[in-house]
Amino acid sequence: MPTPPDPSAVAATLRRAGCVFAEEEARLLVEAAGTPGELAGMVDRRAAGEPLEHILGWTEFHGLRILLDPRVFVPRRRSEFLVDRAVALAVPGAVVVDLCCGSGALGAAVATAVAGVDLHATDLDPAAVRCAGGNVAALGGRVYEGDLYDPLPEVLRGRVHLLLANVPYVPTADLALLPAEARDHEDRIALDGGADGLDVLRRVAATAGRWLAPGGHLLVESSERQAAGIAECFARSGLIPQVVHSDDAFATVVVGTAPR
């Protein structure tokens, strides 16, 4: 019989490469590999800095296994706080739109937690659209390729209860400071928010009122230092802003509510 892979040896290799959670990553790689040669290739890729989630082809998010393709943005655990806020505001049968959806993780998590959600998602990146399709199809969701609201069906105007928008918000000058896993293995379009990080957020807020139902909510993730500027942007766009923060998740979410 062939000798089974030794997770401790894999963990030692990953630890030497600087992986903080080497033992857990080694276990996942050993479980995912079909052959010793495949395992060796996966370990080499991880040691070279490729995100574990891209190697495995999935990540865990809000209790779900979210499928991932190479270069598609990996949903961060802190974004689970945005999902929790959205679920708290949701009603059964809500129309939910996930803008800049990436893998579709946010919309999928909300649709799993709230009964009867009518889920729609958009992204500019064809690879993200393909990836998101695999994650939301089982939930009856639909994914559209295009810029922000452009590809959405016109019938949704004025009917959206929850508008989720985890858009790029890293200032261009700060991209070089990101961890190599993000900087080198996720497309820049998913990270770069322009000079102050708010270019895409401004565009989302400017048009949100045309799509939100009365009393509907726009939820965006931000850094703590950007939150006040986003709240001001929401107010100028006719939305009632609220900033919420989670110390446990190291997460900040700005909620904009359409007047009733």
PDB file of C-alpha atoms in Angstrom:
ATOM      1  CA  MET A   1       0.000   0.000   0.000  1.00  0.00           C
ATOM      2  CA  PRO A   2       1.251   3.543  -0.727  1.00  0.00           C
ATOM      3  CA  THR A   3       2.428   5.514   2.284  1.00  0.00           C
ATOM      4  CA  PRO A   4      -0.222   8.088   3.305  1.00  0.00           C
ATOM      5  CA  PRO A   5       0.845  11.726   3.219  1.00  0.00           C
ATOM      6  CA  ASP A   6       2.366  13.059   6.419  1.00  0.00           C
ATOM      7  CA  PRO A   7       0.538  16.262   7.436  1.00  0.00           C
ATOM      8  CA  SER A   8       3.311  17.151   9.865  1.00  0.00           C
ATOM      9  CA  ALA A   9       5.873  17.176   7.053  1.00  0.00           C
ATOM     10  CA  VAL A  10       3.579  19.342   4.945  1.00  0.00           C
ATOM     11  CA  ALA A  11       3.070  21.683   7.903  1.00  0.00           C
ATOM     12  CA  ALA A  12       6.831  21.979   8.394  1.00  0.00           C
ATOM     13  CA  THR A  13       7.241  23.017   4.753  1.00  0.00           C
ATOM     14  CA  LEU A  14       4.477  25.592   5.051  1.00  0.00           C
ATOM     15  CA  ARG A  15       5.862  26.921   8.315  1.00  0.00           C
ATOM     16  CA  ARG A  16       9.247  27.474   6.720  1.00  0.00           C
ATOM     17  CA  ALA A  17       7.465  29.436   3.989  1.00  0.00           C
ATOM     18  CA  GLY A  18       5.919  31.719   6.613  1.00  0.00           C
ATOM     19  CA  CYS A  19       2.384  30.294   6.829  1.00  0.00           C
ATOM     20  CA  VAL A  20       1.010  31.227  10.248  1.00  0.00           C
ATOM     21  CA  PHE A  21      -1.636  28.490  10.362  1.00  0.00           C
ATOM     22  CA  ALA A  22       0.587  25.796   8.896  1.00  0.00           C
ATOM     23  CA  GLU A  23      -0.984  22.801  10.657  1.00  0.00           C
ATOM     24  CA  GLU A  24      -4.551  23.661   9.661  1.00  0.00           C
ATOM     25  CA  GLU A  25      -3.512  24.461   6.098  1.00  0.00           C
ATOM     26  CA  ALA A  26      -1.567  21.205   5.857  1.00  0.00           C
ATOM     27  CA  ARG A  27      -4.638  19.236   6.933  1.00  0.00           C
ATOM     28  CA  LEU A  28      -6.804  20.911   4.319  1.00  0.00           C
ATOM     29  CA  LEU A  29      -4.271  20.364   1.543  1.00  0.00           C
ATOM     30  CA  VAL A  30      -3.804  16.701   2.437  1.00  0.00           C
ATOM     31  CA  GLU A  31      -7.580  16.194   2.437  1.00  0.00           C
ATOM     32  CA  ALA A  32      -7.961  17.953  -0.917  1.00  0.00           C
ATOM     33  CA  ALA A  33      -5.132  16.236  -2.805  1.00  0.00           C
ATOM     34  CA  GLY A  34      -5.974  13.172  -4.862  1.00  0.00           C
ATOM     35  CA  THR A  35      -2.411  11.939  -5.350  1.00  0.00           C
ATOM     36  CA  PRO A  36       1.013  12.568  -3.798  1.00  0.00           C
ATOM     37  CA  GLY A  37       2.022  14.456  -6.932  1.00  0.00           C
ATOM     38  CA  GLU A  38      -1.033  16.675  -6.688  1.00  0.00           C
ATOM     39  CA  LEU A  39      -0.299  17.343  -3.015  1.00  0.00           C
ATOM     40  CA  ALA A  40       3.297  18.279  -3.814  1.00  0.00           C
ATOM     41  CA  GLY A  41       2.121  20.735  -6.438  1.00  0.00           C
ATOM     42  CA  MET A  42      -0.410  22.288  -4.059  1.00  0.00           C
ATOM     43  CA  VAL A  43       2.198  22.646  -1.320  1.00  0.00           C
ATOM     44  CA  ASP A  44       4.606  24.288  -3.754  1.00  0.00           C
ATOM     45  CA  ARG A  45       1.937  26.770  -4.809  1.00  0.00           C
ATOM     46  CA  ARG A  46       1.111  27.643  -1.198  1.00  0.00           C
ATOM     47  CA  ALA A  47       4.763  27.982  -0.240  1.00  0.00           C
ATOM     48  CA  ALA A  48       5.170  30.372  -3.166  1.00  0.00           C
ATOM     49  CA  GLY A  49       2.462  32.610  -1.706  1.00  0.00           C
ATOM     50  CA  GLU A  50      -0.675  31.658  -3.625  1.00  0.00           C
ATOM     51  CA  PRO A  51      -3.785  32.017  -1.431  1.00  0.00           C
ATOM     52  CA  LEU A  52      -4.877  28.743   0.148  1.00  0.00           C
ATOM     53  CA  GLU A  53      -8.452  29.434  -0.955  1.00  0.00           C
ATOM     54  CA  HIS A  54      -7.475  29.585  -4.626  1.00  0.00           C
ATOM     55  CA  ILE A  55      -5.541  26.341  -4.321  1.00  0.00           C
ATOM     56  CA  LEU A  56      -8.426  24.527  -2.621  1.00  0.00           C
ATOM     57  CA  GLY A  57     -11.027  26.109  -4.898  1.00  0.00           C
ATOM     58  CA  TRP A  58     -13.243  27.160  -1.989  1.00  0.00           C
ATOM     59  CA  THR A  59     -13.393  29.095   1.263  1.00  0.00           C
ATOM     60  CA  GLU A  60     -15.635  28.977   4.299  1.00  0.00           C
ATOM     61  CA  PHE A  61     -17.759  32.098   4.732  1.00  0.00           C
ATOM     62  CA  HIS A  62     -20.659  32.619   7.117  1.00  0.00           C
ATOM     63  CA  GLY A  63     -21.068  28.864   7.484  1.00  0.00           C
ATOM     64  CA  LEU A  64     -21.091  28.246   3.726  1.00  0.00           C
ATOM     65  CA  ARG A  65     -18.527  26.664   1.425  1.00  0.00           C
ATOM     66  CA  ILE A  66     -18.032  29.333  -1.249  1.00  0.00           C
ATOM     67  CA  LEU A  67     -16.486  28.148  -4.516  1.00  0.00           C
ATOM     68  CA  LEU A  68     -13.542  30.195  -5.760  1.00  0.00           C
ATOM     69  CA  ASP A  69     -11.618  30.504  -9.011  1.00  0.00           C
ATOM     70  CA  PRO A  70      -8.044  31.805  -9.361  1.00  0.00           C
ATOM     71  CA  ARG A  71      -7.730  35.611  -9.116  1.00  0.00           C
ATOM     72  CA  VAL A  72     -11.314  36.057  -7.903  1.00  0.00           C
ATOM     73  CA  PHE A  73     -11.463  38.140  -4.711  1.00  0.00           C
ATOM     74  CA  VAL A  74     -11.404  35.957  -1.589  1.00  0.00           C
ATOM     75  CA  PRO A  75     -14.224  36.999   0.793  1.00  0.00           C
ATOM     76  CA  ARG A  76     -12.782  38.157   4.115  1.00  0.00           C
ATOM     77  CA  ARG A  77     -14.093  36.954   7.442  1.00  0.00           C
ATOM     78  CA  ARG A  78     -14.694  40.562   8.523  1.00  0.00           C
ATOM     79  CA  SER A  79     -17.331  40.810   5.781  1.00  0.00           C
ATOM     80  CA  GLU A  80     -19.474  38.368   7.780  1.00  0.00           C
ATOM     81  CA  PHE A  81     -20.337  41.403   9.920  1.00  0.00           C
ATOM     82  CA  LEU A  82     -21.897  43.089   6.879  1.00  0.00           C
ATOM     83  CA  VAL A  83     -23.931  39.933   6.261  1.00  0.00           C
ATOM     84  CA  ASP A  84     -25.107  39.903   9.882  1.00  0.00           C
ATOM     85  CA  ARG A  85     -26.227  43.540   9.609  1.00  0.00           C
ATOM     86  CA  ALA A  86     -28.048  42.810   6.360  1.00  0.00           C
ATOM     87  CA  VAL A  87     -29.813  39.776   7.810  1.00  0.00           C
ATOM     88  CA  ALA A  88     -30.948  41.854  10.788  1.00  0.00           C
ATOM     89  CA  LEU A  89     -32.561  44.349   8.389  1.00  0.00           C
ATOM     90  CA  ALA A  90     -34.044  41.777   6.011  1.00  0.00           C
ATOM     91  CA  VAL A  91     -37.631  40.628   5.632  1.00  0.00           C
ATOM     92  CA  PRO A  92     -38.773  37.323   4.112  1.00  0.00           C
ATOM     93  CA  GLY A  93     -38.962  37.576   0.335  1.00  0.00           C
ATOM     94  CA  ALA A  94     -36.629  40.591   0.211  1.00  0.00           C
ATOM     95  CA  VAL A  95     -35.142  41.674  -3.100  1.00  0.00           C
ATOM     96  CA  VAL A  96     -31.377  41.590  -2.535  1.00  0.00           C
ATOM     97  CA  VAL A  97     -28.732  42.949  -4.927  1.00  0.00           C
ATOM     98  CA  ASP A  98     -25.022  42.187  -4.463  1.00  0.00           C
ATOM     99  CA  LEU A  99     -22.957  44.758  -6.395  1.00  0.00           C
ATOM    100  CA  CYS A 100     -19.278  44.049  -7.212  1.00  0.00           C
ATOM    101  CA  CYS A 101     -20.206  40.567  -6.061  1.00  0.00           C
ATOM    102  CA  GLY A 102     -16.913  38.757  -6.681  1.00  0.00           C
ATOM    103  CA  SER A 103     -17.625  35.167  -5.679  1.00  0.00           C
ATOM    104  CA  GLY A 104     -21.193  36.055  -4.698  1.00  0.00           C
ATOM    105  CA  ALA A 105     -20.476  35.226  -1.050  1.00  0.00           C
ATOM    106  CA  LEU A 106     -22.376  38.136   0.494  1.00  0.00           C
ATOM    107  CA  GLY A 107     -25.563  37.575  -1.439  1.00  0.00           C
ATOM    108  CA  ALA A 108     -25.397  33.812  -0.998  1.00  0.00           C
ATOM    109  CA  ALA A 109     -24.996  34.174   2.767  1.00  0.00           C
ATOM    110  CA  VAL A 110     -27.955  36.546   3.072  1.00  0.00           C
ATOM    111  CA  ALA A 111     -30.130  34.373   0.826  1.00  0.00           C
ATOM    112  CA  THR A 112     -29.293  31.325   2.946  1.00  0.00           C
ATOM    113  CA  ALA A 113     -30.228  33.105   6.176  1.00  0.00           C
ATOM    114  CA  VAL A 114     -33.436  34.822   4.997  1.00  0.00           C
ATOM    115  CA  ALA A 115     -36.404  32.927   3.581  1.00  0.00           C
ATOM    116  CA  GLY A 116     -37.540  33.536   0.010  1.00  0.00           C
ATOM    117  CA  VAL A 117     -34.905  36.090  -1.000  1.00  0.00           C
ATOM    118  CA  ASP A 118     -34.971  37.249  -4.633  1.00  0.00           C
ATOM    119  CA  LEU A 119     -31.207  37.472  -5.225  1.00  0.00           C
ATOM    120  CA  HIS A 120     -29.416  39.376  -7.995  1.00  0.00           C
ATOM    121  CA  ALA A 121     -25.674  40.030  -8.335  1.00  0.00           C
ATOM    122  CA  THR A 122     -23.405  41.963 -10.688  1.00  0.00           C
ATOM    123  CA  ASP A 123     -19.710  42.204 -11.388  1.00  0.00           C
ATOM    124  CA  LEU A 124     -17.537  43.761 -14.069  1.00  0.00           C
ATOM    125  CA  ASP A 125     -15.100  40.824 -14.137  1.00  0.00           C
ATOM    126  CA  PRO A 126     -16.196  37.854 -16.319  1.00  0.00           C
ATOM    127  CA  ALA A 127     -14.234  35.440 -14.103  1.00  0.00           C
ATOM    128  CA  ALA A 128     -16.083  36.686 -11.024  1.00  0.00           C
ATOM    129  CA  VAL A 129     -19.433  36.381 -12.804  1.00  0.00           C
ATOM    130  CA  ARG A 130     -18.697  32.752 -13.669  1.00  0.00           C
ATOM    131  CA  CYS A 131     -17.592  32.035 -10.120  1.00  0.00           C
ATOM    132  CA  ALA A 132     -20.583  33.761  -8.527  1.00  0.00           C
ATOM    133  CA  GLY A 133     -22.941  31.847 -10.772  1.00  0.00           C
ATOM    134  CA  GLY A 134     -21.790  28.617  -9.192  1.00  0.00           C
ATOM    135  CA  ASN A 135     -22.453  29.953  -5.710  1.00  0.00           C
ATOM    136  CA  VAL A 136     -25.868  31.566  -6.161  1.00  0.00           C
ATOM    137  CA  ALA A 137     -27.535  29.292  -8.721  1.00  0.00           C
ATOM    138  CA  ALA A 138     -28.644  26.773  -6.098  1.00  0.00           C
ATOM    139  CA  LEU A 139     -30.327  29.640  -4.241  1.00  0.00           C
ATOM    140  CA  GLY A 140     -32.245  30.745  -7.320  1.00  0.00           C
ATOM    141  CA  GLY A 141     -30.050  33.808  -7.733  1.00  0.00           C
ATOM    142  CA  ARG A 142     -29.024  35.445 -11.002  1.00  0.00           C
ATOM    143  CA  VAL A 143     -25.680  37.000 -11.873  1.00  0.00           C
ATOM    144  CA  TYR A 144     -25.143  39.710 -14.490  1.00  0.00           C
ATOM    145  CA  GLU A 145     -21.907  40.934 -16.086  1.00  0.00           C
ATOM    146  CA  GLY A 146     -21.453  44.672 -16.193  1.00  0.00           C
ATOM    147  CA  ASP A 147     -20.635  47.873 -14.306  1.00  0.00           C
ATOM    148  CA  LEU A 148     -22.522  48.275 -11.027  1.00  0.00           C
ATOM    149  CA  TYR A 149     -26.239  48.809 -11.759  1.00  0.00           C
ATOM    150  CA  ASP A 150     -25.946  48.805 -15.565  1.00  0.00           C
ATOM    151  CA  PRO A 151     -26.803  45.127 -16.183  1.00  0.00           C
ATOM    152  CA  LEU A 152     -29.648  44.902 -13.650  1.00  0.00           C
ATOM    153  CA  PRO A 153     -33.183  44.364 -14.992  1.00  0.00           C
ATOM    154  CA  GLU A 154     -35.132  47.628 -15.083  1.00  0.00           C
ATOM    155  CA  VAL A 155     -37.989  45.919 -13.240  1.00  0.00           C
ATOM    156  CA  LEU A 156     -35.879  46.084 -10.060  1.00  0.00           C
ATOM    157  CA  ARG A 157     -35.844  49.892  -9.961  1.00  0.00           C
ATOM    158  CA  GLY A 158     -37.432  51.094  -6.726  1.00  0.00           C
ATOM    159  CA  ARG A 159     -37.892  47.527  -5.447  1.00  0.00           C
ATOM    160  CA  VAL A 160     -34.558  46.605  -3.829  1.00  0.00           C
ATOM    161  CA  HIS A 161     -34.786  46.020  -0.066  1.00  0.00           C
ATOM    162  CA  LEU A 162     -31.090  45.284   0.527  1.00  0.00           C
ATOM    163  CA  LEU A 163     -28.264  46.596  -1.637  1.00  0.00           C
ATOM    164  CA  LEU A 164     -24.945  44.984  -0.649  1.00  0.00           C
ATOM    165  CA  ALA A 165     -21.843  46.637  -2.046  1.00  0.00           C
ATOM    166  CA  ASN A 166     -18.462  45.413  -0.857  1.00  0.00           C
ATOM    167  CA  VAL A 167     -16.757  47.540  -3.491  1.00  0.00           C
ATOM    168  CA  PRO A 168     -13.010  48.237  -3.846  1.00  0.00           C
ATOM    169  CA  TYR A 169     -12.058  50.748  -1.152  1.00  0.00           C
ATOM    170  CA  VAL A 170      -8.260  50.565  -0.865  1.00  0.00           C
ATOM    171  CA  PRO A 171      -6.633  53.907  -1.803  1.00  0.00           C
ATOM    172  CA  THR A 172      -4.399  53.430  -4.837  1.00  0.00           C
ATOM    173  CA  ALA A 173      -1.285  54.492  -2.942  1.00  0.00           C
ATOM    174  CA  ASP A 174      -1.964  51.824  -0.285  1.00  0.00           C
ATOM    175  CA  LEU A 175      -2.146  48.875  -2.699  1.00  0.00           C
ATOM    176  CA  ALA A 176       1.577  48.273  -2.293  1.00  0.00           C
ATOM    177  CA  LEU A 177       1.025  47.827   1.460  1.00  0.00           C
ATOM    178  CA  LEU A 178      -1.440  44.962   1.044  1.00  0.00           C
ATOM    179  CA  PRO A 179      -0.358  41.400   1.888  1.00  0.00           C
ATOM    180  CA  ALA A 180       1.281  39.676  -1.061  1.00  0.00           C
ATOM    181  CA  GLU A 181      -1.570  37.158  -1.253  1.00  0.00           C
ATOM    182  CA  ALA A 182      -3.975  39.955  -2.176  1.00  0.00           C
ATOM    183  CA  ARG A 183      -1.538  42.185  -4.057  1.00  0.00           C
ATOM    184  CA  ASP A 184      -0.182  39.451  -6.314  1.00  0.00           C
ATOM    185  CA  HIS A 185      -3.109  37.041  -6.650  1.00  0.00           C
ATOM    186  CA  GLU A 186      -6.314  39.089  -6.708  1.00  0.00           C
ATOM    187  CA  ASP A 187      -7.177  41.327  -9.636  1.00  0.00           C
ATOM    188  CA  ARG A 188      -6.514  45.020  -9.026  1.00  0.00           C
ATOM    189  CA  ILE A 189     -10.028  45.870 -10.159  1.00  0.00           C
ATOM    190  CA  ALA A 190     -11.317  44.175  -6.989  1.00  0.00           C
ATOM    191  CA  LEU A 191      -9.057  46.220  -4.695  1.00  0.00           C
ATOM    192  CA  ASP A 192      -8.321  49.692  -6.087  1.00  0.00           C
ATOM    193  CA  GLY A 193     -10.749  52.356  -4.866  1.00  0.00           C
ATOM    194  CA  GLY A 194      -8.968  55.330  -6.416  1.00  0.00           C
ATOM    195  CA  ALA A 195      -7.015  58.150  -4.795  1.00  0.00           C
ATOM    196  CA  ASP A 196      -8.955  58.197  -1.519  1.00  0.00           C
ATOM    197  CA  GLY A 197     -10.511  54.743  -1.857  1.00  0.00           C
ATOM    198  CA  LEU A 198     -14.027  56.104  -2.356  1.00  0.00           C
ATOM    199  CA  ASP A 199     -14.327  56.420  -6.143  1.00  0.00           C
ATOM    200  CA  VAL A 200     -16.578  53.378  -6.582  1.00  0.00           C
ATOM    201  CA  LEU A 201     -18.489  54.022  -3.358  1.00  0.00           C
ATOM    202  CA  ARG A 202     -19.469  57.492  -4.598  1.00  0.00           C
ATOM    203  CA  ARG A 203     -20.857  56.015  -7.803  1.00  0.00           C
ATOM    204  CA  VAL A 204     -22.799  53.378  -5.870  1.00  0.00           C
ATOM    205  CA  ALA A 205     -24.309  55.969  -3.523  1.00  0.00           C
ATOM    206  CA  ALA A 206     -25.174  58.439  -6.271  1.00  0.00           C
ATOM    207  CA  THR A 207     -27.557  56.017  -7.970  1.00  0.00           C
ATOM    208  CA  ALA A 208     -28.721  53.907  -5.035  1.00  0.00           C
ATOM    209  CA  GLY A 209     -31.889  55.917  -4.492  1.00  0.00           C
ATOM    210  CA  ARG A 210     -33.205  54.964  -7.935  1.00  0.00           C
ATOM    211  CA  TRP A 211     -33.026  51.265  -7.065  1.00  0.00           C
ATOM    212  CA  LEU A 212     -33.876  51.090  -3.366  1.00  0.00           C
ATOM    213  CA  ALA A 213     -37.427  50.574  -2.226  1.00  0.00           C
ATOM    214  CA  PRO A 214     -38.746  53.137   0.294  1.00  0.00           C
ATOM    215  CA  GLY A 215     -37.033  52.219   3.558  1.00  0.00           C
ATOM    216  CA  GLY A 216     -34.532  49.983   1.737  1.00  0.00           C
ATOM    217  CA  HIS A 217     -30.908  49.813   2.831  1.00  0.00           C
ATOM    218  CA  LEU A 218     -27.518  50.155   1.161  1.00  0.00           C
ATOM    219  CA  LEU A 219     -24.731  48.438   3.125  1.00  0.00           C
ATOM    220  CA  VAL A 220     -21.049  48.914   2.355  1.00  0.00           C
ATOM    221  CA  GLU A 221     -17.881  47.808   4.101  1.00  0.00           C
ATOM    222  CA  SER A 222     -15.214  50.408   4.807  1.00  0.00           C
ATOM    223  CA  SER A 223     -12.148  51.091   6.867  1.00  0.00           C
ATOM    224  CA  GLU A 224     -12.790  52.903  10.133  1.00  0.00           C
ATOM    225  CA  ARG A 225     -11.037  56.050   8.884  1.00  0.00           C
ATOM    226  CA  GLN A 226     -13.201  56.193   5.727  1.00  0.00           C
ATOM    227  CA  ALA A 227     -16.548  55.716   7.463  1.00  0.00           C
ATOM    228  CA  ALA A 228     -17.302  59.389   8.154  1.00  0.00           C
ATOM    229  CA  GLY A 229     -16.609  60.333   4.539  1.00  0.00           C
ATOM    230  CA  ILE A 230     -18.875  57.566   3.287  1.00  0.00           C
ATOM    231  CA  ALA A 231     -21.639  58.636   5.663  1.00  0.00           C
ATOM    232  CA  GLU A 232     -21.401  62.189   4.294  1.00  0.00           C
ATOM    233  CA  CYS A 233     -21.534  60.807   0.750  1.00  0.00           C
ATOM    234  CA  PHE A 234     -24.668  58.822   1.617  1.00  0.00           C
ATOM    235  CA  ALA A 235     -26.327  61.895   3.123  1.00  0.00           C
ATOM    236  CA  ARG A 236     -25.584  63.974   0.009  1.00  0.00           C
ATOM    237  CA  SER A 237     -27.211  61.225  -2.053  1.00  0.00           C
ATOM    238  CA  GLY A 238     -30.421  61.410  -0.028  1.00  0.00           C
ATOM    239  CA  LEU A 239     -29.808  58.386   2.199  1.00  0.00           C
ATOM    240  CA  ILE A 240     -29.961  58.363   5.998  1.00  0.00           C
ATOM    241  CA  PRO A 241     -26.496  57.147   7.109  1.00  0.00           C
ATOM    242  CA  GLN A 242     -25.504  55.024  10.088  1.00  0.00           C
ATOM    243  CA  VAL A 243     -22.010  53.762  10.916  1.00  0.00           C
ATOM    244  CA  VAL A 244     -21.748  50.454  12.777  1.00  0.00           C
ATOM    245  CA  HIS A 245     -18.533  48.850  13.988  1.00  0.00           C
ATOM    246  CA  SER A 246     -17.545  45.455  15.361  1.00  0.00           C
ATOM    247  CA  ASP A 247     -14.477  45.310  17.587  1.00  0.00           C
ATOM    248  CA  ASP A 248     -14.564  41.509  17.490  1.00  0.00           C
ATOM    249  CA  ALA A 249     -14.562  41.338  13.688  1.00  0.00           C
ATOM    250  CA  PHE A 250     -12.383  44.443  13.182  1.00  0.00           C
ATOM    251  CA  ALA A 251     -15.072  45.519  10.731  1.00  0.00           C
ATOM    252  CA  THR A 252     -16.902  48.740   9.890  1.00  0.00           C
ATOM    253  CA  VAL A 253     -20.105  48.939   7.872  1.00  0.00           C
ATOM    254  CA  VAL A 254     -21.931  52.058   6.720  1.00  0.00           C
ATOM    255  CA  VAL A 255     -25.673  51.685   6.211  1.00  0.00           C
ATOM    256  CA  GLY A 256     -27.643  54.122   4.099  1.00  0.00           C
ATOM    257  CA  THR A 257     -31.436  53.957   4.373  1.00  0.00           C
ATOM    258  CA  ALA A 258     -33.794  55.346   1.735  1.00  0.00           C
ATOM    259  CA  PRO A 259     -36.524  57.617   3.131  1.00  0.00           C
ATOM    260  CA  ARG A 260     -39.963  56.054   3.338  1.00  0.00           C
TER     261      ARG A 260
END
